[in-house]
Amino acid sequence: MVRVSAQDQDEPDDLKSRDYEIIDKLFELAKNGNRAGAGVMIKAWNEAHRGENLIVSILEPFLNLVGEKWQQGDMSLAQAYVANKIVEDAILEYKVSADKEVRSHIKLKGPIVIGNIEGDFHGLGRKMVGLFLEGDGWEVIDLGVDVPAEEFVETACRVGARAIGVSAMMYGTAENIIKIRRILDERGLSGKIKLAVGGAVFRLQPELAWRVGADGTCESAIEAPALFERLWKESKETEGVS
């Protein structure tokens, strides 16, 4: 069963048990390689709960569970692949409607660079973060997976981004984020370009965020807009920009 976070404590018991039951069923479908069956279940849930956010209620907790099971060695590579494809299918469908909503108003906020650090290929969490940032009005420059540290910094400088968001799933790849902090420090950009991190490994080891030199982190995609809002504000204050 999925862990109950502090944020979940205020949810009605029936809501928590209902969503967790579906997440557990999705996990079993993934382990059995039933991608199509999971898609049917997600579609049915989304149609029955139009007033709720599919990503927040189902996809992100499911992906967190997959990440934890992978870290614990309770999922094979093939099973993890199916689980990621299940989420990717749902995100692609969700993004169609999200894009329409974003295009209905003019973006009022600046550019943010996001990507998976070099060596990391688990991009679904990053994609969910990107959806929430776009929905909040940010211009998201998504560099994809396996991105070298230098490319994050160079892109941020080129587009005028005051914040970089870096995702990592495993401890070994998370350590590569230190390279970004080193480049920012060497170029005198620390404080001007803020560094945010996220991914399964940071939920399991929260102190790792500070060890890799991050300016901030958050546990879920829904918290990302508030985090980047804060980092953007701090960056402007560093340069004395109102």
PDB file of C-alpha atoms in Angstrom:
ATOM      1  CA  MET A   1       0.000   0.000   0.000  1.00  0.00           C
ATOM      2  CA  VAL A   2       1.219   3.524  -0.808  1.00  0.00           C
ATOM      3  CA  ARG A   3       2.505   5.650   2.062  1.00  0.00           C
ATOM      4  CA  VAL A   4       0.222   8.371   3.405  1.00  0.00           C
ATOM      5  CA  SER A   5       1.984  11.719   3.267  1.00  0.00           C
ATOM      6  CA  ALA A   6       1.334  14.619   5.601  1.00  0.00           C
ATOM      7  CA  GLN A   7      -0.671  16.222   2.831  1.00  0.00           C
ATOM      8  CA  ASP A   8      -2.918  13.171   2.643  1.00  0.00           C
ATOM      9  CA  GLN A   9      -3.865  13.345   6.300  1.00  0.00           C
ATOM     10  CA  ASP A  10      -6.652  15.847   5.591  1.00  0.00           C
ATOM     11  CA  GLU A  11      -8.256  13.691   2.908  1.00  0.00           C
ATOM     12  CA  PRO A  12     -11.450  11.745   3.681  1.00  0.00           C
ATOM     13  CA  ASP A  13     -10.772   8.090   4.456  1.00  0.00           C
ATOM     14  CA  ASP A  14     -12.972   6.902   1.605  1.00  0.00           C
ATOM     15  CA  LEU A  15     -11.035   9.024  -0.893  1.00  0.00           C
ATOM     16  CA  LYS A  16      -7.664   7.734   0.302  1.00  0.00           C
ATOM     17  CA  SER A  17      -8.751   4.100   0.303  1.00  0.00           C
ATOM     18  CA  ARG A  18     -10.425   4.425  -3.086  1.00  0.00           C
ATOM     19  CA  ASP A  19      -7.404   5.977  -4.792  1.00  0.00           C
ATOM     20  CA  TYR A  20      -4.924   3.674  -3.091  1.00  0.00           C
ATOM     21  CA  GLU A  21      -6.921   0.644  -4.160  1.00  0.00           C
ATOM     22  CA  ILE A  22      -6.713   1.745  -7.802  1.00  0.00           C
ATOM     23  CA  ILE A  23      -2.993   2.506  -7.491  1.00  0.00           C
ATOM     24  CA  ASP A  24      -2.351  -0.955  -6.061  1.00  0.00           C
ATOM     25  CA  LYS A  25      -4.357  -2.520  -8.898  1.00  0.00           C
ATOM     26  CA  LEU A  26      -2.369  -0.541 -11.453  1.00  0.00           C
ATOM     27  CA  PHE A  27       0.823  -1.768  -9.841  1.00  0.00           C
ATOM     28  CA  GLU A  28      -0.300  -5.393 -10.183  1.00  0.00           C
ATOM     29  CA  LEU A  29      -1.279  -4.812 -13.819  1.00  0.00           C
ATOM     30  CA  ALA A  30       2.170  -3.346 -14.477  1.00  0.00           C
ATOM     31  CA  LYS A  31       3.887  -6.321 -12.867  1.00  0.00           C
ATOM     32  CA  ASN A  32       1.783  -8.629 -15.051  1.00  0.00           C
ATOM     33  CA  GLY A  33       2.642  -6.650 -18.176  1.00  0.00           C
ATOM     34  CA  ASN A  34      -0.970  -5.608 -18.758  1.00  0.00           C
ATOM     35  CA  ARG A  35      -0.474  -2.124 -20.219  1.00  0.00           C
ATOM     36  CA  ALA A  36      -3.805  -2.158 -22.062  1.00  0.00           C
ATOM     37  CA  GLY A  37      -5.745  -3.159 -18.959  1.00  0.00           C
ATOM     38  CA  ALA A  38      -4.134  -0.350 -16.984  1.00  0.00           C
ATOM     39  CA  GLY A  39      -5.088   2.112 -19.714  1.00  0.00           C
ATOM     40  CA  VAL A  40      -8.719   1.031 -19.514  1.00  0.00           C
ATOM     41  CA  MET A  41      -8.693   1.432 -15.731  1.00  0.00           C
ATOM     42  CA  ILE A  42      -7.153   4.917 -15.882  1.00  0.00           C
ATOM     43  CA  LYS A  43      -9.616   6.046 -18.554  1.00  0.00           C
ATOM     44  CA  ALA A  44     -12.559   4.788 -16.501  1.00  0.00           C
ATOM     45  CA  TRP A  45     -11.295   6.572 -13.384  1.00  0.00           C
ATOM     46  CA  ASN A  46     -10.755   9.815 -15.274  1.00  0.00           C
ATOM     47  CA  GLU A  47     -14.249   9.732 -16.772  1.00  0.00           C
ATOM     48  CA  ALA A  48     -15.816   9.003 -13.386  1.00  0.00           C
ATOM     49  CA  HIS A  49     -13.908  11.747 -11.544  1.00  0.00           C
ATOM     50  CA  ARG A  50     -13.918  14.728 -13.864  1.00  0.00           C
ATOM     51  CA  GLY A  51     -13.586  17.164 -10.983  1.00  0.00           C
ATOM     52  CA  GLU A  52     -10.323  15.623  -9.772  1.00  0.00           C
ATOM     53  CA  ASN A  53      -6.787  15.821 -11.084  1.00  0.00           C
ATOM     54  CA  LEU A  54      -5.666  12.527 -12.633  1.00  0.00           C
ATOM     55  CA  ILE A  55      -1.973  13.292 -12.191  1.00  0.00           C
ATOM     56  CA  VAL A  56      -2.204  14.278  -8.528  1.00  0.00           C
ATOM     57  CA  SER A  57      -4.648  11.563  -7.469  1.00  0.00           C
ATOM     58  CA  ILE A  58      -3.416   8.579  -9.471  1.00  0.00           C
ATOM     59  CA  LEU A  59      -0.410   8.963 -11.761  1.00  0.00           C
ATOM     60  CA  GLU A  60       2.066  10.612  -9.429  1.00  0.00           C
ATOM     61  CA  PRO A  61       1.385   8.304  -6.432  1.00  0.00           C
ATOM     62  CA  PHE A  62       1.584   5.317  -8.791  1.00  0.00           C
ATOM     63  CA  LEU A  63       4.910   6.515 -10.202  1.00  0.00           C
ATOM     64  CA  ASN A  64       6.219   7.122  -6.677  1.00  0.00           C
ATOM     65  CA  LEU A  65       5.274   3.558  -5.730  1.00  0.00           C
ATOM     66  CA  VAL A  66       7.022   2.200  -8.814  1.00  0.00           C
ATOM     67  CA  GLY A  67      10.136   4.211  -7.943  1.00  0.00           C
ATOM     68  CA  GLU A  68      10.195   2.886  -4.398  1.00  0.00           C
ATOM     69  CA  LYS A  69       9.672  -0.720  -5.511  1.00  0.00           C
ATOM     70  CA  TRP A  70      12.423  -0.329  -8.104  1.00  0.00           C
ATOM     71  CA  GLN A  71      14.805   1.038  -5.482  1.00  0.00           C
ATOM     72  CA  GLN A  72      13.946  -1.912  -3.220  1.00  0.00           C
ATOM     73  CA  GLY A  73      14.525  -4.429  -6.003  1.00  0.00           C
ATOM     74  CA  ASP A  74      10.871  -5.518  -6.023  1.00  0.00           C
ATOM     75  CA  MET A  75      10.372  -4.837  -9.737  1.00  0.00           C
ATOM     76  CA  SER A  76      12.209  -6.211 -12.736  1.00  0.00           C
ATOM     77  CA  LEU A  77      13.439  -3.933 -15.525  1.00  0.00           C
ATOM     78  CA  ALA A  78      10.679  -5.211 -17.811  1.00  0.00           C
ATOM     79  CA  GLN A  79       7.990  -4.528 -15.192  1.00  0.00           C
ATOM     80  CA  ALA A  80       9.317  -1.024 -14.534  1.00  0.00           C
ATOM     81  CA  TYR A  81       9.289  -0.379 -18.273  1.00  0.00           C
ATOM     82  CA  VAL A  82       5.610  -1.338 -18.505  1.00  0.00           C
ATOM     83  CA  ALA A  83       4.770   0.839 -15.500  1.00  0.00           C
ATOM     84  CA  ASN A  84       6.477   3.831 -17.085  1.00  0.00           C
ATOM     85  CA  LYS A  85       4.654   3.247 -20.363  1.00  0.00           C
ATOM     86  CA  ILE A  86       1.333   3.128 -18.499  1.00  0.00           C
ATOM     87  CA  VAL A  87       2.000   6.556 -17.026  1.00  0.00           C
ATOM     88  CA  GLU A  88       3.367   7.892 -20.302  1.00  0.00           C
ATOM     89  CA  ASP A  89       0.193   6.836 -22.154  1.00  0.00           C
ATOM     90  CA  ALA A  90      -1.943   8.671 -19.615  1.00  0.00           C
ATOM     91  CA  ILE A  91       0.260  11.777 -19.603  1.00  0.00           C
ATOM     92  CA  LEU A  92       0.135  12.066 -23.385  1.00  0.00           C
ATOM     93  CA  GLU A  93      -3.646  11.940 -23.275  1.00  0.00           C
ATOM     94  CA  TYR A  94      -3.799  14.373 -20.354  1.00  0.00           C
ATOM     95  CA  LYS A  95      -1.410  16.812 -22.017  1.00  0.00           C
ATOM     96  CA  VAL A  96      -3.752  17.331 -24.948  1.00  0.00           C
ATOM     97  CA  SER A  97      -6.347  18.953 -22.694  1.00  0.00           C
ATOM     98  CA  ALA A  98      -3.686  20.695 -20.613  1.00  0.00           C
ATOM     99  CA  ASP A  99      -2.199  22.300 -23.733  1.00  0.00           C
ATOM    100  CA  LYS A 100      -5.593  23.637 -24.749  1.00  0.00           C
ATOM    101  CA  GLU A 101      -6.008  25.250 -21.357  1.00  0.00           C
ATOM    102  CA  VAL A 102      -2.531  26.776 -21.441  1.00  0.00           C
ATOM    103  CA  ARG A 103      -3.053  28.160 -24.937  1.00  0.00           C
ATOM    104  CA  SER A 104      -6.239  29.879 -23.783  1.00  0.00           C
ATOM    105  CA  HIS A 105      -4.246  32.543 -21.941  1.00  0.00           C
ATOM    106  CA  ILE A 106      -0.986  34.402 -22.503  1.00  0.00           C
ATOM    107  CA  LYS A 107       1.980  33.210 -20.514  1.00  0.00           C
ATOM    108  CA  LEU A 108       2.845  35.869 -17.951  1.00  0.00           C
ATOM    109  CA  LYS A 109       5.897  34.218 -16.405  1.00  0.00           C
ATOM    110  CA  GLY A 110       9.450  33.600 -17.536  1.00  0.00           C
ATOM    111  CA  PRO A 111      11.349  30.599 -18.893  1.00  0.00           C
ATOM    112  CA  ILE A 112      12.364  27.606 -16.790  1.00  0.00           C
ATOM    113  CA  VAL A 113      14.776  24.901 -17.944  1.00  0.00           C
ATOM    114  CA  ILE A 114      14.044  21.321 -16.875  1.00  0.00           C
ATOM    115  CA  GLY A 115      15.528  17.925 -17.702  1.00  0.00           C
ATOM    116  CA  ASN A 116      16.898  14.633 -16.390  1.00  0.00           C
ATOM    117  CA  ILE A 117      20.553  14.768 -15.400  1.00  0.00           C
ATOM    118  CA  GLU A 118      23.206  12.920 -17.391  1.00  0.00           C
ATOM    119  CA  GLY A 119      22.795   9.149 -17.043  1.00  0.00           C
ATOM    120  CA  ASP A 120      19.139   9.328 -15.976  1.00  0.00           C
ATOM    121  CA  PHE A 121      16.449   8.117 -18.379  1.00  0.00           C
ATOM    122  CA  HIS A 122      13.353   8.101 -16.106  1.00  0.00           C
ATOM    123  CA  GLY A 123      11.559  11.125 -17.520  1.00  0.00           C
ATOM    124  CA  LEU A 124       7.918  10.726 -16.521  1.00  0.00           C
ATOM    125  CA  GLY A 125       8.197  12.592 -13.228  1.00  0.00           C
ATOM    126  CA  ARG A 126       9.844  15.469 -15.073  1.00  0.00           C
ATOM    127  CA  LYS A 127       7.050  15.517 -17.640  1.00  0.00           C
ATOM    128  CA  MET A 128       4.449  15.795 -14.878  1.00  0.00           C
ATOM    129  CA  VAL A 129       6.340  18.711 -13.348  1.00  0.00           C
ATOM    130  CA  GLY A 130       6.418  20.349 -16.770  1.00  0.00           C
ATOM    131  CA  LEU A 131       2.640  20.030 -17.095  1.00  0.00           C
ATOM    132  CA  PHE A 132       2.041  21.793 -13.784  1.00  0.00           C
ATOM    133  CA  LEU A 133       4.542  24.533 -14.578  1.00  0.00           C
ATOM    134  CA  GLU A 134       2.969  25.160 -17.978  1.00  0.00           C
ATOM    135  CA  GLY A 135      -0.464  25.214 -16.366  1.00  0.00           C
ATOM    136  CA  ASP A 136       0.828  27.878 -13.987  1.00  0.00           C
ATOM    137  CA  GLY A 137       1.948  30.057 -16.872  1.00  0.00           C
ATOM    138  CA  TRP A 138       5.665  29.307 -17.059  1.00  0.00           C
ATOM    139  CA  GLU A 139       7.504  28.860 -20.358  1.00  0.00           C
ATOM    140  CA  VAL A 140       9.035  25.399 -19.950  1.00  0.00           C
ATOM    141  CA  ILE A 141      12.155  24.471 -21.904  1.00  0.00           C
ATOM    142  CA  ASP A 142      12.327  20.694 -21.541  1.00  0.00           C
ATOM    143  CA  LEU A 143      15.738  19.275 -22.455  1.00  0.00           C
ATOM    144  CA  GLY A 144      14.629  15.660 -22.056  1.00  0.00           C
ATOM    145  CA  VAL A 145      16.696  12.847 -20.527  1.00  0.00           C
ATOM    146  CA  ASP A 146      20.434  12.224 -20.133  1.00  0.00           C
ATOM    147  CA  VAL A 147      21.283  15.938 -20.190  1.00  0.00           C
ATOM    148  CA  PRO A 148      24.901  17.001 -19.468  1.00  0.00           C
ATOM    149  CA  ALA A 149      25.390  19.568 -16.711  1.00  0.00           C
ATOM    150  CA  GLU A 150      26.883  22.070 -19.144  1.00  0.00           C
ATOM    151  CA  GLU A 151      23.765  22.001 -21.330  1.00  0.00           C
ATOM    152  CA  PHE A 152      21.497  22.945 -18.410  1.00  0.00           C
ATOM    153  CA  VAL A 153      23.570  26.027 -17.618  1.00  0.00           C
ATOM    154  CA  GLU A 154      24.171  27.092 -21.209  1.00  0.00           C
ATOM    155  CA  THR A 155      20.461  26.821 -22.048  1.00  0.00           C
ATOM    156  CA  ALA A 156      19.439  28.773 -18.943  1.00  0.00           C
ATOM    157  CA  CYS A 157      21.862  31.564 -19.857  1.00  0.00           C
ATOM    158  CA  ARG A 158      20.693  31.626 -23.476  1.00  0.00           C
ATOM    159  CA  VAL A 159      16.952  31.853 -22.729  1.00  0.00           C
ATOM    160  CA  GLY A 160      17.251  34.031 -19.625  1.00  0.00           C
ATOM    161  CA  ALA A 161      15.979  31.424 -17.164  1.00  0.00           C
ATOM    162  CA  ARG A 162      16.407  32.202 -13.475  1.00  0.00           C
ATOM    163  CA  ALA A 163      15.790  28.586 -12.438  1.00  0.00           C
ATOM    164  CA  ILE A 164      16.813  25.101 -13.527  1.00  0.00           C
ATOM    165  CA  GLY A 165      14.842  21.987 -12.552  1.00  0.00           C
ATOM    166  CA  VAL A 166      16.766  18.709 -12.569  1.00  0.00           C
ATOM    167  CA  SER A 167      15.277  15.245 -12.114  1.00  0.00           C
ATOM    168  CA  ALA A 168      16.994  12.033 -11.016  1.00  0.00           C
ATOM    169  CA  MET A 169      15.614   8.680  -9.941  1.00  0.00           C
ATOM    170  CA  MET A 170      18.698   6.890  -8.620  1.00  0.00           C
ATOM    171  CA  TYR A 171      21.436   7.927  -6.200  1.00  0.00           C
ATOM    172  CA  GLY A 172      24.177   7.307  -8.747  1.00  0.00           C
ATOM    173  CA  THR A 173      22.724   9.722 -11.287  1.00  0.00           C
ATOM    174  CA  ALA A 174      21.650  12.274  -8.656  1.00  0.00           C
ATOM    175  CA  GLU A 175      25.308  12.785  -7.776  1.00  0.00           C
ATOM    176  CA  ASN A 176      25.868  14.151 -11.294  1.00  0.00           C
ATOM    177  CA  ILE A 177      23.818  17.203 -10.307  1.00  0.00           C
ATOM    178  CA  ILE A 178      26.837  18.365  -8.309  1.00  0.00           C
ATOM    179  CA  LYS A 179      28.413  19.195 -11.682  1.00  0.00           C
ATOM    180  CA  ILE A 180      25.690  21.788 -12.319  1.00  0.00           C
ATOM    181  CA  ARG A 181      26.303  23.431  -8.945  1.00  0.00           C
ATOM    182  CA  ARG A 182      30.036  23.491  -9.667  1.00  0.00           C
ATOM    183  CA  ILE A 183      29.521  25.190 -13.050  1.00  0.00           C
ATOM    184  CA  LEU A 184      27.147  27.778 -11.568  1.00  0.00           C
ATOM    185  CA  ASP A 185      29.667  28.574  -8.835  1.00  0.00           C
ATOM    186  CA  GLU A 186      32.611  28.790 -11.251  1.00  0.00           C
ATOM    187  CA  ARG A 187      30.744  31.182 -13.560  1.00  0.00           C
ATOM    188  CA  GLY A 188      29.470  33.390 -10.766  1.00  0.00           C
ATOM    189  CA  LEU A 189      25.868  32.423 -11.495  1.00  0.00           C
ATOM    190  CA  SER A 190      24.940  31.037  -8.085  1.00  0.00           C
ATOM    191  CA  GLY A 191      22.033  33.033  -6.746  1.00  0.00           C
ATOM    192  CA  LYS A 192      21.235  34.368 -10.203  1.00  0.00           C
ATOM    193  CA  ILE A 193      20.242  30.948 -11.570  1.00  0.00           C
ATOM    194  CA  LYS A 194      18.572  28.795  -8.935  1.00  0.00           C
ATOM    195  CA  LEU A 195      18.826  25.007  -8.897  1.00  0.00           C
ATOM    196  CA  ALA A 196      15.815  22.825  -8.047  1.00  0.00           C
ATOM    197  CA  VAL A 197      15.904  19.029  -7.859  1.00  0.00           C
ATOM    198  CA  GLY A 198      13.334  16.259  -7.709  1.00  0.00           C
ATOM    199  CA  GLY A 199      12.749  12.559  -8.262  1.00  0.00           C
ATOM    200  CA  ALA A 200      12.286   9.333  -6.349  1.00  0.00           C
ATOM    201  CA  VAL A 201      15.718   9.351  -4.726  1.00  0.00           C
ATOM    202  CA  PHE A 202      15.099  12.774  -3.164  1.00  0.00           C
ATOM    203  CA  ARG A 203      11.850  11.579  -1.610  1.00  0.00           C
ATOM    204  CA  LEU A 204      13.653   8.616  -0.094  1.00  0.00           C
ATOM    205  CA  GLN A 205      16.709  10.658   0.956  1.00  0.00           C
ATOM    206  CA  PRO A 206      15.582  14.301   1.459  1.00  0.00           C
ATOM    207  CA  GLU A 207      19.012  15.380   2.716  1.00  0.00           C
ATOM    208  CA  LEU A 208      20.501  14.460  -0.672  1.00  0.00           C
ATOM    209  CA  ALA A 209      19.053  17.630  -2.195  1.00  0.00           C
ATOM    210  CA  TRP A 210      21.361  19.787  -0.134  1.00  0.00           C
ATOM    211  CA  ARG A 211      24.338  17.488  -0.670  1.00  0.00           C
ATOM    212  CA  VAL A 212      24.108  17.997  -4.437  1.00  0.00           C
ATOM    213  CA  GLY A 213      23.864  21.760  -3.994  1.00  0.00           C
ATOM    214  CA  ALA A 214      20.182  22.375  -4.646  1.00  0.00           C
ATOM    215  CA  ASP A 215      18.444  25.621  -3.738  1.00  0.00           C
ATOM    216  CA  GLY A 216      15.143  23.820  -3.304  1.00  0.00           C
ATOM    217  CA  THR A 217      13.134  20.654  -3.816  1.00  0.00           C
ATOM    218  CA  CYS A 218       9.538  19.435  -3.477  1.00  0.00           C
ATOM    219  CA  GLU A 219       7.911  16.062  -2.994  1.00  0.00           C
ATOM    220  CA  SER A 220       5.291  16.253  -5.720  1.00  0.00           C
ATOM    221  CA  ALA A 221       4.660  17.815  -9.119  1.00  0.00           C
ATOM    222  CA  ILE A 222       1.752  19.855  -7.780  1.00  0.00           C
ATOM    223  CA  GLU A 223       4.166  21.691  -5.461  1.00  0.00           C
ATOM    224  CA  ALA A 224       6.543  22.604  -8.306  1.00  0.00           C
ATOM    225  CA  PRO A 225       4.904  25.924  -9.339  1.00  0.00           C
ATOM    226  CA  ALA A 226       5.193  27.308  -5.798  1.00  0.00           C
ATOM    227  CA  LEU A 227       8.831  26.186  -5.571  1.00  0.00           C
ATOM    228  CA  PHE A 228       9.822  27.845  -8.840  1.00  0.00           C
ATOM    229  CA  GLU A 229       7.868  30.971  -7.929  1.00  0.00           C
ATOM    230  CA  ARG A 230       9.998  31.253  -4.786  1.00  0.00           C
ATOM    231  CA  LEU A 231      13.259  30.530  -6.565  1.00  0.00           C
ATOM    232  CA  TRP A 232      12.475  33.047  -9.311  1.00  0.00           C
ATOM    233  CA  LYS A 233      11.743  35.699  -6.705  1.00  0.00           C
ATOM    234  CA  GLU A 234      14.964  34.940  -4.806  1.00  0.00           C
ATOM    235  CA  SER A 235      16.959  35.179  -8.044  1.00  0.00           C
ATOM    236  CA  LYS A 236      15.545  38.632  -8.799  1.00  0.00           C
ATOM    237  CA  GLU A 237      16.278  39.784  -5.265  1.00  0.00           C
ATOM    238  CA  THR A 238      19.904  38.633  -5.666  1.00  0.00           C
ATOM    239  CA  GLU A 239      20.292  40.978  -8.637  1.00  0.00           C
ATOM    240  CA  GLY A 240      18.229  43.732  -7.089  1.00  0.00           C
ATOM    241  CA  VAL A 241      15.504  43.397  -9.748  1.00  0.00           C
ATOM    242  CA  SER A 242      11.971  44.309  -8.749  1.00  0.00           C
TER     243      SER A 242
END
